Tab-separated table of C-alpha atoms and ligand atoms in Angstrom:
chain	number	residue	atom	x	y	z
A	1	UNK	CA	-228.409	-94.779	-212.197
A	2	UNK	CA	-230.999	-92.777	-214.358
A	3	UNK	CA	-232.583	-90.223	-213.190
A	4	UNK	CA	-235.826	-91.715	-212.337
A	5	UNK	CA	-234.289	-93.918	-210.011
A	6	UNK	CA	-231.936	-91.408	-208.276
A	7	UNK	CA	-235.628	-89.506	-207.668
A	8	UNK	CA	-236.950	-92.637	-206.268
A	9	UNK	CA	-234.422	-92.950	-204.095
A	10	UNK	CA	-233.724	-89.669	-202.771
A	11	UNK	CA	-237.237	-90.199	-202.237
A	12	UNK	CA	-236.899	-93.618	-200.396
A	13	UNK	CA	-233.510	-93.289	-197.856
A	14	UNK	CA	-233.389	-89.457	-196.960
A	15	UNK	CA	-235.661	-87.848	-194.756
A	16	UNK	CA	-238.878	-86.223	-196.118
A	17	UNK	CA	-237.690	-83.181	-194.762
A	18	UNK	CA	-234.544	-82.405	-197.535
A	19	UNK	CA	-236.621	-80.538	-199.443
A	20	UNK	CA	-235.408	-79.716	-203.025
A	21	UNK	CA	-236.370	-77.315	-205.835
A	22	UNK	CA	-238.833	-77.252	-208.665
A	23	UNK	CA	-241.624	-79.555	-209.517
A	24	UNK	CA	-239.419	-81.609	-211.394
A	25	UNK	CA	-236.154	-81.883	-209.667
A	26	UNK	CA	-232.622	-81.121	-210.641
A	27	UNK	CA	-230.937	-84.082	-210.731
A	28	UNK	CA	-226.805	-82.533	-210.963
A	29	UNK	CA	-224.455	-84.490	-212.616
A	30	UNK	CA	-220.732	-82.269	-212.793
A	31	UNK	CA	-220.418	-78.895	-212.689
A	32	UNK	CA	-216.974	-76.302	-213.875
A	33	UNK	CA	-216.470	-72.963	-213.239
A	34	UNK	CA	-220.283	-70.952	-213.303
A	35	UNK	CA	-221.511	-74.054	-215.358
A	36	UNK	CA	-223.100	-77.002	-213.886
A	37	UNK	CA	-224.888	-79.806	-216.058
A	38	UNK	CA	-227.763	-82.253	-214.720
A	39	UNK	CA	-227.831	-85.905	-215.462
A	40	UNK	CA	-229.536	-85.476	-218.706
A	41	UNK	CA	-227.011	-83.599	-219.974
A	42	UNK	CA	-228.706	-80.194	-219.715
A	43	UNK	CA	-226.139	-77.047	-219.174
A	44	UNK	CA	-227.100	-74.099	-216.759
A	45	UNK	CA	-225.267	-71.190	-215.760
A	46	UNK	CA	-224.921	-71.135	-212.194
A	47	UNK	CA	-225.945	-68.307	-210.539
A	48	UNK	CA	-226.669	-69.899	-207.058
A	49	UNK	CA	-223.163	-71.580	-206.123
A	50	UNK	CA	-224.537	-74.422	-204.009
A	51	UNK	CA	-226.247	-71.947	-201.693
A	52	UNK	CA	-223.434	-69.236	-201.717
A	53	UNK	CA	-221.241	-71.771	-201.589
A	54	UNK	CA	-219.025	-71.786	-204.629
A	55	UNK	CA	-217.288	-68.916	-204.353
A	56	UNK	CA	-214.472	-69.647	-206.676
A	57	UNK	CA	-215.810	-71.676	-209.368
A	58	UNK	CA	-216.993	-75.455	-209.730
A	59	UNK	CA	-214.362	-78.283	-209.896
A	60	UNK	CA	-211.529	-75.261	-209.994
A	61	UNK	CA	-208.718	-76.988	-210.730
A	62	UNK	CA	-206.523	-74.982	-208.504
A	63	UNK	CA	-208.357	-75.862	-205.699
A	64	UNK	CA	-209.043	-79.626	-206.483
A	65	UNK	CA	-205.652	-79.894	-207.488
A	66	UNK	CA	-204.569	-78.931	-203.597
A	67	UNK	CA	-207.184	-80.657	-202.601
A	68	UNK	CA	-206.143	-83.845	-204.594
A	69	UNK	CA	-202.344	-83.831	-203.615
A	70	UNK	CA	-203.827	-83.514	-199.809
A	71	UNK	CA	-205.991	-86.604	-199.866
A	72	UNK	CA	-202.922	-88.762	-201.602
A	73	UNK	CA	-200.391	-87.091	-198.414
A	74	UNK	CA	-202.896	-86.888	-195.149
A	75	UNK	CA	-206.466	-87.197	-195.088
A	76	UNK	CA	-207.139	-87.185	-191.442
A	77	UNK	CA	-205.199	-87.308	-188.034
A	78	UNK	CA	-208.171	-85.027	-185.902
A	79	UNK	CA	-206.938	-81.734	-183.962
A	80	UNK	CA	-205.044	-83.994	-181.427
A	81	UNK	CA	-202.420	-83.228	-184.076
A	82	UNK	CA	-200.855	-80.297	-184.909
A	83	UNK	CA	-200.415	-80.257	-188.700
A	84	UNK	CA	-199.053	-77.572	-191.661
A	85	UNK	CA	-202.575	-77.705	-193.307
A	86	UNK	CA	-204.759	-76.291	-190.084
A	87	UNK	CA	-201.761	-73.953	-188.744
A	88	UNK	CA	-201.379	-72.327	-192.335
A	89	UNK	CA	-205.109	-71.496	-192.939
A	90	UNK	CA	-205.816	-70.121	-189.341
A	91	UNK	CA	-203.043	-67.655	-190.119
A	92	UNK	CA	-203.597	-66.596	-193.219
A	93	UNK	CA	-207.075	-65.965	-191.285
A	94	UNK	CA	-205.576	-64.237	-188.636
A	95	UNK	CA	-203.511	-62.063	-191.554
A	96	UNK	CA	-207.125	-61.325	-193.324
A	97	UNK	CA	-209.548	-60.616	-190.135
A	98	UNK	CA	-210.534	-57.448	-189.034
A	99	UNK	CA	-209.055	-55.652	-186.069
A	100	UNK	CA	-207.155	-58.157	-183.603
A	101	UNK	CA	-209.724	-60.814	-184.152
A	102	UNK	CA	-206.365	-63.505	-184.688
A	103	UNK	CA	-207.747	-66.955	-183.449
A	104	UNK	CA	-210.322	-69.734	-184.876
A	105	UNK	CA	-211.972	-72.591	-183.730
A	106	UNK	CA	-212.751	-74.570	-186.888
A	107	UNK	CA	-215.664	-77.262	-187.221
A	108	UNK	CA	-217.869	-78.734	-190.476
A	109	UNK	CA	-220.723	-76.056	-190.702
A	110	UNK	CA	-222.128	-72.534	-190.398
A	111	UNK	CA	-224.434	-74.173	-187.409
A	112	UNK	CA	-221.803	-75.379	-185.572
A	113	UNK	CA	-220.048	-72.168	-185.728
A	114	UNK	CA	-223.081	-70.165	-183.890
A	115	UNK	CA	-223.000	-72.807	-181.424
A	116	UNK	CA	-219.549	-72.110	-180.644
A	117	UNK	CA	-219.689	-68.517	-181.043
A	118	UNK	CA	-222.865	-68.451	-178.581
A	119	UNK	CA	-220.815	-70.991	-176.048
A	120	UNK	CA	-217.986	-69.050	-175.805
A	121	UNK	CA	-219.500	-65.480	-175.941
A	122	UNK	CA	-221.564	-66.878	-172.654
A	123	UNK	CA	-218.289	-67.784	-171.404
A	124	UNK	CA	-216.541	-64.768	-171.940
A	125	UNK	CA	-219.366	-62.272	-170.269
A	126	UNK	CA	-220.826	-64.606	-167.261
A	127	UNK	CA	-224.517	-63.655	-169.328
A	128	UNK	CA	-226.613	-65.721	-170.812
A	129	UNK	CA	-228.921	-63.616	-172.608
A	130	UNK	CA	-228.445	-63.467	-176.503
A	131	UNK	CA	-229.734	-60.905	-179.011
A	132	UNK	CA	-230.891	-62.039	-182.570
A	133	UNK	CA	-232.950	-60.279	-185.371
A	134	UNK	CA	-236.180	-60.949	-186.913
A	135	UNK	CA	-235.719	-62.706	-190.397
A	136	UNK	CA	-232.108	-63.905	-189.087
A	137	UNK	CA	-230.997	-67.438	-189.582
A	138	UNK	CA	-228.366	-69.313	-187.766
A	139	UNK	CA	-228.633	-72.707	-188.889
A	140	UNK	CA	-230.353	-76.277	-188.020
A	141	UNK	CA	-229.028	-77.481	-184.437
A	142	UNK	CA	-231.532	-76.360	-181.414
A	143	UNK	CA	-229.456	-73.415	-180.311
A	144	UNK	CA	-229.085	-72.007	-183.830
A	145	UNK	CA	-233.047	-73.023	-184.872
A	146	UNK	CA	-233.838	-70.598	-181.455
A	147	UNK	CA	-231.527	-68.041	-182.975
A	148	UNK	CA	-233.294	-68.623	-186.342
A	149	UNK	CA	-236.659	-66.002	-186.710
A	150	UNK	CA	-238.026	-67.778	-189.709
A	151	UNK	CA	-241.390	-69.500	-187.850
A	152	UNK	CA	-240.407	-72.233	-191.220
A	153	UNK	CA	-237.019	-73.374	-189.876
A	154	UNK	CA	-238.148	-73.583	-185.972
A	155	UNK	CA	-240.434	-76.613	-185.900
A	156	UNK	CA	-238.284	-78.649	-183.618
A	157	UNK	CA	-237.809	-76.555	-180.912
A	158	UNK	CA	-238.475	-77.089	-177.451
A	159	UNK	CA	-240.759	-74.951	-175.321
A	160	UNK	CA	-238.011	-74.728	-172.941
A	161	UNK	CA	-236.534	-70.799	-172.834
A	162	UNK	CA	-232.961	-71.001	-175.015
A	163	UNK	CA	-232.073	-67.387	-173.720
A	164	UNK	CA	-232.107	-65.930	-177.240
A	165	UNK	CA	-234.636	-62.893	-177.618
A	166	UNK	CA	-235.064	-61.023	-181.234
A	167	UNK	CA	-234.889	-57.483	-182.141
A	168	UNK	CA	-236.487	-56.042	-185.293
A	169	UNK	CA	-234.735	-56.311	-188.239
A	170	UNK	CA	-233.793	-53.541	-190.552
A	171	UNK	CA	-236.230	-53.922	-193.711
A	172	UNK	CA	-236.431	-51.374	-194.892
A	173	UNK	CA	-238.695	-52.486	-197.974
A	174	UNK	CA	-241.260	-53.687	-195.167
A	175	UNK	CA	-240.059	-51.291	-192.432
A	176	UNK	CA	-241.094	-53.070	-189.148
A	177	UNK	CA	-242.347	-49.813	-188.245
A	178	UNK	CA	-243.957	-48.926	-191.208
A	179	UNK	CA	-241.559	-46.175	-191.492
A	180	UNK	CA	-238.831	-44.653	-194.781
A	181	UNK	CA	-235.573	-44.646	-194.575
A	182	UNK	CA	-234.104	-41.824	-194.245
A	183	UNK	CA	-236.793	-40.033	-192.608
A	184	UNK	CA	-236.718	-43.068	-189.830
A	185	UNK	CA	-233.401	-42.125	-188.415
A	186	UNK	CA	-233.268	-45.872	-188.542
A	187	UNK	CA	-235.846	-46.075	-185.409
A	188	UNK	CA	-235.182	-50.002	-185.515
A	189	UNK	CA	-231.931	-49.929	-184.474
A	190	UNK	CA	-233.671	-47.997	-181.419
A	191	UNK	CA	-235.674	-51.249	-181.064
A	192	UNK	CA	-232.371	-53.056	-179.745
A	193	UNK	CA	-231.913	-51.213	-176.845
A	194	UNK	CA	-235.797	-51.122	-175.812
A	195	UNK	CA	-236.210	-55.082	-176.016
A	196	UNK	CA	-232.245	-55.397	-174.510
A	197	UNK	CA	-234.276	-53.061	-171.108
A	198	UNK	CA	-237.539	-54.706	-171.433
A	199	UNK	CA	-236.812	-58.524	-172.356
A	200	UNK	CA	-233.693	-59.348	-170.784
A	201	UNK	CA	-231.798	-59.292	-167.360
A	202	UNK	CA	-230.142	-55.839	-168.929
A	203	UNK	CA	-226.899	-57.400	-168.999
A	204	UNK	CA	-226.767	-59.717	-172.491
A	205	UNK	CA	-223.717	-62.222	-173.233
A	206	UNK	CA	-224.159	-61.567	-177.147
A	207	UNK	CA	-225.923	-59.755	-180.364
A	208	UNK	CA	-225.455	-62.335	-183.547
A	209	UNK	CA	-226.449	-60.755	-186.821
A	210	UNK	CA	-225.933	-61.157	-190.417
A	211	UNK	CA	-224.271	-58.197	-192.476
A	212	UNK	CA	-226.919	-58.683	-194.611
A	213	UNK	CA	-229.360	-61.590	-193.801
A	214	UNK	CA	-229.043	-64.169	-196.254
A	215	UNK	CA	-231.844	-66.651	-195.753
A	216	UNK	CA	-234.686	-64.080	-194.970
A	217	UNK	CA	-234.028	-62.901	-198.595
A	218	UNK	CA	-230.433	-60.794	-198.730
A	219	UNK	CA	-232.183	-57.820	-196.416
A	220	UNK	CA	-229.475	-55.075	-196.534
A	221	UNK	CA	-229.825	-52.468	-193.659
A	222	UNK	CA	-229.230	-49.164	-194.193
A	223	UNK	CA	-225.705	-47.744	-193.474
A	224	UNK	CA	-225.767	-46.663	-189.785
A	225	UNK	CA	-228.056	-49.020	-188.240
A	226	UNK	CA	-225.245	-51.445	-187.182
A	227	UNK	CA	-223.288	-48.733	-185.814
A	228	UNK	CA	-226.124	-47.517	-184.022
A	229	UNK	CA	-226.466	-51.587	-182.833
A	230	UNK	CA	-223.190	-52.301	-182.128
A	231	UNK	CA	-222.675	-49.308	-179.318
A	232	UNK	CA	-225.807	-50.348	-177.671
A	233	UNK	CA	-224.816	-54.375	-177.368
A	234	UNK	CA	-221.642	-52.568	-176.184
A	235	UNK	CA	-223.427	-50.757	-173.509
A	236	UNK	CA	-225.139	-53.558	-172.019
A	237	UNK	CA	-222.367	-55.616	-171.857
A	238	UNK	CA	-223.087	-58.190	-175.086
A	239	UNK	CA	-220.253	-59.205	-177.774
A	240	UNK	CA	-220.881	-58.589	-181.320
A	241	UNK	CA	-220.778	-61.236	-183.209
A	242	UNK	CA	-220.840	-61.326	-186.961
A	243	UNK	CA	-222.768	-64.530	-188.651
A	244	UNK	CA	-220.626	-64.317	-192.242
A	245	UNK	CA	-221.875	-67.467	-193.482
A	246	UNK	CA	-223.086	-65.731	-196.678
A	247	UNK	CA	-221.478	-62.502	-196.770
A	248	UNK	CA	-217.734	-63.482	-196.213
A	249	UNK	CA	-214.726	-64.066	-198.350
A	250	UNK	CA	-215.361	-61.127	-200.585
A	251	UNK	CA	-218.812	-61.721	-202.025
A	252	UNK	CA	-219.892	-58.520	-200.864
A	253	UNK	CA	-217.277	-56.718	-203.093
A	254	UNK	CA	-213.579	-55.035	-202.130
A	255	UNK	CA	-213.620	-56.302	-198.505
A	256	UNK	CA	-213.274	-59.633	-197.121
A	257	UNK	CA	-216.374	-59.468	-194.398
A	258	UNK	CA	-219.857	-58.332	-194.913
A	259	UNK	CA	-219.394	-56.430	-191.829
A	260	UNK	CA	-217.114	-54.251	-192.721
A	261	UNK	CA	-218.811	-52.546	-195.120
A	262	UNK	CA	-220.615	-50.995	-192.350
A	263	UNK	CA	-217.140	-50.009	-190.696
A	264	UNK	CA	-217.912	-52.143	-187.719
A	265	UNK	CA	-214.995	-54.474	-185.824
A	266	UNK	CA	-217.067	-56.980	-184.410
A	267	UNK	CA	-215.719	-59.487	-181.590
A	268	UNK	CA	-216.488	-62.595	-183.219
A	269	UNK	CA	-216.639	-63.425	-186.832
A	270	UNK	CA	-218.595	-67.021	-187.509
A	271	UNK	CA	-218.584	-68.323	-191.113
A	272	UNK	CA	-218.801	-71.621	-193.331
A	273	UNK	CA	-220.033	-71.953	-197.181
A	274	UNK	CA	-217.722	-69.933	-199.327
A	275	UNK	CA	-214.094	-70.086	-197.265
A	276	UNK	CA	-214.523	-73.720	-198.575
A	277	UNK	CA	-215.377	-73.669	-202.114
A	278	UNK	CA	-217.649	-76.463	-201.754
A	279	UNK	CA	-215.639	-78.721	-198.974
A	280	UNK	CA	-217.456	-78.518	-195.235
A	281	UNK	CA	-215.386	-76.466	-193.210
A	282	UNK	CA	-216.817	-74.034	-190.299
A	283	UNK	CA	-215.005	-71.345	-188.575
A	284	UNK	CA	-215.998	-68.786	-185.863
A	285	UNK	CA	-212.835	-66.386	-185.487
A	286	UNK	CA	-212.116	-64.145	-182.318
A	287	UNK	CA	-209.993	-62.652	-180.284
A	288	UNK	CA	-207.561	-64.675	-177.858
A	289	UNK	CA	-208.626	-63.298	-174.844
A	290	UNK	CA	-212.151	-64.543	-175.671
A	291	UNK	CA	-210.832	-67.646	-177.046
A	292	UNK	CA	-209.304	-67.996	-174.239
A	293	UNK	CA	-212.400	-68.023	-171.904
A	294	UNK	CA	-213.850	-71.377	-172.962
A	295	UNK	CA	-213.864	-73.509	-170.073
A	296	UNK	CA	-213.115	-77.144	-170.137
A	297	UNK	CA	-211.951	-79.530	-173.183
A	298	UNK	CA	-214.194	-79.705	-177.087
A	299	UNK	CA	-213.045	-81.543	-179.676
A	300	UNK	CA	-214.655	-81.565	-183.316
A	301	UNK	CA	-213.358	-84.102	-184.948
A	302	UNK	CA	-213.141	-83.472	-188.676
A	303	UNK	CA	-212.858	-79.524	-187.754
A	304	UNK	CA	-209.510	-78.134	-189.627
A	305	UNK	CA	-209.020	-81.267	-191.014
A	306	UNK	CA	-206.002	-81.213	-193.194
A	307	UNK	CA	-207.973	-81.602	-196.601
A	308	UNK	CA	-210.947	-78.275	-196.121
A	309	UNK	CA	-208.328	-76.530	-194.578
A	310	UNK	CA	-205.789	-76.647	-197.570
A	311	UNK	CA	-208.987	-76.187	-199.890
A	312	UNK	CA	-209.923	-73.170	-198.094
A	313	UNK	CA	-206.539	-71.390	-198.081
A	314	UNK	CA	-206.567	-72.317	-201.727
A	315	UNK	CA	-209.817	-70.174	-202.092
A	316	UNK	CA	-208.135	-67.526	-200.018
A	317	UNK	CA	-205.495	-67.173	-202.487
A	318	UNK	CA	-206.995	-67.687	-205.311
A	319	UNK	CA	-209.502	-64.631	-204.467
A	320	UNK	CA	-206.617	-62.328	-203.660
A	321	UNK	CA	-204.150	-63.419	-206.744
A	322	UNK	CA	-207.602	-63.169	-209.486
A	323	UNK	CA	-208.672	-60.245	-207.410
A	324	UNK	CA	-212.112	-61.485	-207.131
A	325	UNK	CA	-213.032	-59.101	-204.656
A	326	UNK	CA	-212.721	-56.111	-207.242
A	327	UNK	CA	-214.513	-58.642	-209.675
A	328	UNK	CA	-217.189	-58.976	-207.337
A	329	UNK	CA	-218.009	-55.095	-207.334
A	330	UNK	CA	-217.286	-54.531	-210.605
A	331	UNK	CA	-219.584	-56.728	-212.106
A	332	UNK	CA	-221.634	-56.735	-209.191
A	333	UNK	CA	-222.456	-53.351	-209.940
A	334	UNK	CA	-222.542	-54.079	-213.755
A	335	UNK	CA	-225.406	-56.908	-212.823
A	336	UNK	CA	-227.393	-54.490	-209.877
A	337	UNK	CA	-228.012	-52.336	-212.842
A	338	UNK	CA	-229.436	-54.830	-214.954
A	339	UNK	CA	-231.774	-56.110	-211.630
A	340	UNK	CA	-232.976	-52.690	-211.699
A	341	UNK	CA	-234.000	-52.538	-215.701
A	342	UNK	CA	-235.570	-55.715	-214.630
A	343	UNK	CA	-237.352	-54.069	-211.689
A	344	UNK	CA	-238.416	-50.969	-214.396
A	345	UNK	CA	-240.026	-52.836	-216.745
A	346	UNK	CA	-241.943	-55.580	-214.781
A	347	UNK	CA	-244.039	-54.961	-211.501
A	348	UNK	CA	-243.586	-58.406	-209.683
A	349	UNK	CA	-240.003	-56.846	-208.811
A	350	UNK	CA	-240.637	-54.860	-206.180
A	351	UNK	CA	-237.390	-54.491	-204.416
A	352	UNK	CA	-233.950	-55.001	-205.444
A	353	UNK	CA	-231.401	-55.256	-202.787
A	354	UNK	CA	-228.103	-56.902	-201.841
A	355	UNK	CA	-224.135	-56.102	-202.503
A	356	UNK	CA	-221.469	-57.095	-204.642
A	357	UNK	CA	-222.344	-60.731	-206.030
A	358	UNK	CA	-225.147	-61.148	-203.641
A	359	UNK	CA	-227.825	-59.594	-205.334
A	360	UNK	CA	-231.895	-60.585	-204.606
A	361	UNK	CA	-235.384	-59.373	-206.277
A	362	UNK	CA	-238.591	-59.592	-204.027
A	363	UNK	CA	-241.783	-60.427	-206.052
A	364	UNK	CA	-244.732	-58.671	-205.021
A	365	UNK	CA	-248.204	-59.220	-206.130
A	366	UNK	CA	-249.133	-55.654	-205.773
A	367	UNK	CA	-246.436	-52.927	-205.795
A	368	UNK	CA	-248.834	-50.554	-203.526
A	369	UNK	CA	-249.608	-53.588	-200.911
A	370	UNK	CA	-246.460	-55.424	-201.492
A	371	UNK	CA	-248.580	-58.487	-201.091
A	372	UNK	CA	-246.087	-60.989	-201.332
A	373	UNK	CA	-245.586	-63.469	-204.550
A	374	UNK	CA	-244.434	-66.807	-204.061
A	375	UNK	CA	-246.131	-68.941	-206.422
A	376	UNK	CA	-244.752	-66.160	-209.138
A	377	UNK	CA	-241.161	-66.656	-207.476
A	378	UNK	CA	-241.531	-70.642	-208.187
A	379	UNK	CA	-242.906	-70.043	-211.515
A	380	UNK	CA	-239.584	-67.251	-212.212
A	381	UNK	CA	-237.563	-70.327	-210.922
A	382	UNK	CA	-238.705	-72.782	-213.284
A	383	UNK	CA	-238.512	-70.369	-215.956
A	384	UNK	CA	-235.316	-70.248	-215.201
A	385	UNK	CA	-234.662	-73.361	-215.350
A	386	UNK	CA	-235.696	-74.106	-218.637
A	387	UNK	CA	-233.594	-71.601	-220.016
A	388	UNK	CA	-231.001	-72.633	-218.190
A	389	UNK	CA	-230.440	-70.171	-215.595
A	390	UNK	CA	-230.169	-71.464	-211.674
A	391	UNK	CA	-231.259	-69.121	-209.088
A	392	UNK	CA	-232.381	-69.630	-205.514
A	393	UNK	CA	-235.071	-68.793	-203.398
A	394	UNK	CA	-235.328	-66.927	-199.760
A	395	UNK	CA	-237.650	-64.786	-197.640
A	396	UNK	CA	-239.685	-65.551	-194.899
A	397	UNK	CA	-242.661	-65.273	-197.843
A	398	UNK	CA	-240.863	-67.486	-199.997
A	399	UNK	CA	-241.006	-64.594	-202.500
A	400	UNK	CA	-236.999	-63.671	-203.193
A	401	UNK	CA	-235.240	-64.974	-205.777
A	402	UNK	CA	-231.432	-64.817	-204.190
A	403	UNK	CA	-228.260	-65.001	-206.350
A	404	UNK	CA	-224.932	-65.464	-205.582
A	405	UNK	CA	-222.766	-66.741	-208.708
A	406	UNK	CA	-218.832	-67.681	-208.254
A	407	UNK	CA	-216.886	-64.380	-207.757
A	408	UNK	CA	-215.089	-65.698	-211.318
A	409	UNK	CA	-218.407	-64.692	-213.451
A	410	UNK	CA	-217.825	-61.890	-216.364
A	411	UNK	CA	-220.370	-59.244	-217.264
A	412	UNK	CA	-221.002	-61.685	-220.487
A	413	UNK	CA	-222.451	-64.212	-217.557
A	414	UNK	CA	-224.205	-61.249	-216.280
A	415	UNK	CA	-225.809	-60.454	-219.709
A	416	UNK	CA	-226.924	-63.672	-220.285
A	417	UNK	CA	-228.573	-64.302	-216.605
A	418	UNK	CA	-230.522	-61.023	-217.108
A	419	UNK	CA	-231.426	-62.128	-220.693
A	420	UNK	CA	-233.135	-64.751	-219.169
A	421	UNK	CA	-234.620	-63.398	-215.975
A	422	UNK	CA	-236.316	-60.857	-218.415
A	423	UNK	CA	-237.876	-63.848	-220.750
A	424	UNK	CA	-238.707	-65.541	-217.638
A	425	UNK	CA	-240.760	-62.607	-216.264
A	426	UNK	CA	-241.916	-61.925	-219.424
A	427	UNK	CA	-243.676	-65.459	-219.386
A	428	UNK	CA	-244.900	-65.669	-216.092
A	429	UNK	CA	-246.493	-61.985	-216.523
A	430	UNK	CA	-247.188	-61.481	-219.851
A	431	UNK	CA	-250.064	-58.830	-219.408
A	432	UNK	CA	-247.298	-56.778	-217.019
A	433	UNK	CA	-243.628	-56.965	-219.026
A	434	UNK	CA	-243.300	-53.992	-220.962
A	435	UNK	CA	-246.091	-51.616	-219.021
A	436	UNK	CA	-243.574	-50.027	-217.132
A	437	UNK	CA	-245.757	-49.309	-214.458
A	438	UNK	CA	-244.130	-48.702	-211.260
B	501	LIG	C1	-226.242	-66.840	-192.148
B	501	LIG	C2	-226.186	-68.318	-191.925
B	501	LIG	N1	-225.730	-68.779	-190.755
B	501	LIG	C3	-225.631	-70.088	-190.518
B	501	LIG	C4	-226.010	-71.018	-191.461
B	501	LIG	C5	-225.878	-72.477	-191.175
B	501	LIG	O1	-224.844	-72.993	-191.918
B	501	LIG	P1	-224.770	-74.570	-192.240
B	501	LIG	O2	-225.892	-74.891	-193.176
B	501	LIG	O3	-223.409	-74.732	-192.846
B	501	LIG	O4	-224.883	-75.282	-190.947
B	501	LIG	C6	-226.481	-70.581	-192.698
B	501	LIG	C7	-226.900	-71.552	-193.726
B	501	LIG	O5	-227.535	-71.221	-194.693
B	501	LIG	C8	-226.578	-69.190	-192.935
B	501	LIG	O6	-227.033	-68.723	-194.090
């Protein structure tokens, strides 16, 4: 097919609502390692991984080459089965997860992991009450929408009262409070425990959080806040659970979980994307005495099936033996520092945040007002684009550019991703590049 008539069709069977980027849309034709090409032949460096997805590289052979042998010996049997391929990847999880967290349920997607991790947390306490933030998101099925606290991804939802109520968030660049960090003492966190007394029963089955929320534009708290958090979901009675849909399997740098670089043990770890490389595979991790409290029979059909789950062990390893988490802060740090030369020399960045390989600029219109940007942010996309660069896009503004390239890049991948970002800004603001005006 050419490309004009994969376009038309996209356009024709999928539903409206699949959105995709840029005016003229990337029509992807292979993809290896941090390169992917479009139909037309065009090469980009990758530095978006299928939505923090690829965390290992496109293609890698030595995980399609597991993968491959898989399909050829057992493709599918369902979890009525016991098999090697689904016993061996929940305990190399078990071997990897923090504190005694040592059994999984495993299903297709990051949604379907909430679900589960809501479902059984309400099992496990007798509450119903659960405790999201602002600028969170949880995924696409009702009970993960109502989770969600982007107004953009909640269109569907019923009237009818889910049980989820949201806490500030811990923005610090647009302090919900209007407050600095650390002056604040991090008042938001303070915020939990005030809507927890004055928008719930007082007794609340759950808190679900992001390390650092992904989706509303890679917001990084500041160091105590989920301490401060976590003891008051304690308090009134709520498990912690720790959406790692973005930040797990070492993308925040030297540790496996986004969460513990904020030395909490959370009760219930939920993640998707990266643990598969690219194959759909969903997992929300506990302990087995809250496993244990799910009442009655569930069955996911494809969950664990034999093929993600040998493709995600494969990714395990392949992190540990290539030591990709070290990778990840090395030249995680190596690119932060060329975000913030960006950020020096060009005014639309007016925040630079993230960890490790998960790194995000917010545009701003006005560095004073912090007016938000988001034609600019499509315009820095496109740029992008043309000079081959793929980035994505985030914020409840629409005005973050997020990255998140396989943990494989080098700081030469680095160099050449800032190289562009700086032409790109450089086009979309010429009167601004080189002012240095903060
Ligand atoms: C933090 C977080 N949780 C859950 C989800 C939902 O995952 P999925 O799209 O696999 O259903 C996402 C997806 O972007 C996410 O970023």
């Amino acid at each position: 097919m050419t490309k004009e008539e994969i376009l038309k069709k996209h356009k024709q069977y999928l539903f409206p609502s699949v959105f995709t980027y840029y005016t003229d849309p990337l029509v992807t034709d292979h993809a290896s390692m941090q390169h992917l090409w479009d139909v037309e032949g065009k090469k980009y460096l990758d530095f978006f991984g299928g939505i923090v997805t690829i965390s290992v590289g496109h293609a890698n052979p030595r995980i399609t080459g597991k993968i491959k042998a898989q399909i050829d010996k057992l493709q599918h049997a369902s979890t009525v089965f016991p098999n090697e391929a689904i016993v061996a990847i929940a305990e190399k999880l078990a071997q990897i997860a923090p504190g005694e967290i040592s059994q999984t349920y495993f299903t297709n997607s990051g949604t379907e992991a909430n679900e589960m991790a809501i479902q059984v947390a309400r099992m496990y306490t007798g509450s119903y009450e659960v405790m999201a933030l602002r600028h969170g998101y949880s995924g696409r099925s009702l009970l993960a929408q109502s989770l969600t606290a982007h107004s953009t991804w909640r269109k569907s939802l019923p009237v009818a009262n889910s049980g989820v109520v949201h806490a500030m968030n811990p923005y610090c660049y647009r302090c919900p409070l209007g407050k600095t960090y650390p002056s604040c003492e991090v008042a938001c966190a303070k915020d939990m425990e005030a809507v927890i007394q004055t928008s719930t029963s007082g007794q609340i089955a759950a808190l679900i959080a992001e390390p650092i929320q992904g989706v509303g534009g890679f917001i990084t708290p500041p160091k105590e806040y989920f301490k401060m958090v976590f003891k008051i979901v304690k308090d009134y009675g709520g498990l912690f659970i720790s959406d790692e849909v973005q930040t797990g399997w070492g993308r925040t740098g030297k540790r496996w979980f986004g969460i513990e670089q904020w030395e909490v043990t959370p009760d219930i770890i939920t993640s998707a994307k990266g643990l598969g490389n690219g194959v759909p595979v969903g997992v929300t991790m506990t302990r087995p005495e809250i496993a244990a409290s799910f009442k009655g029979l569930q069955i996911s059909t494809f969950g664990g099936n034999p093929v993600t789950s040998v493709a995600a062990k494969a990714t395990i390893e392949l992190i540990e033996e290539d030591h990709l988490m070290d990778n990840a802060a090395t030249v995680g740090a190596y690119y932060r520092d060329g975000l913030e030369s960006l950020q020096k020399k060009h005014d639309l960045v007016g925040d630079v945040r993230g960890m490790g390989l998960m790194q995000a600029l917010e545009f701003v219109k006005n560095r004073t007002t912090k007016e938000p940007a988001p034609q600019e942010t499509n315009q820095f996309m496109e740029e992008c684009r043309k000079r081959g660069l793929l980035v994505g896009k985030g914020g409840l503004f629409g005005n973050v550019i997020r990255t998140s390239p396989p943990l494989i890049i080098t700081k030469g991948d680095v160099d050449e991703a800032i190289k562009i970002m700086d032409e790109a800004l450089v086009a979309i603001s010429p009167a601004l590049a080189g002012a240095g005006k903060r």
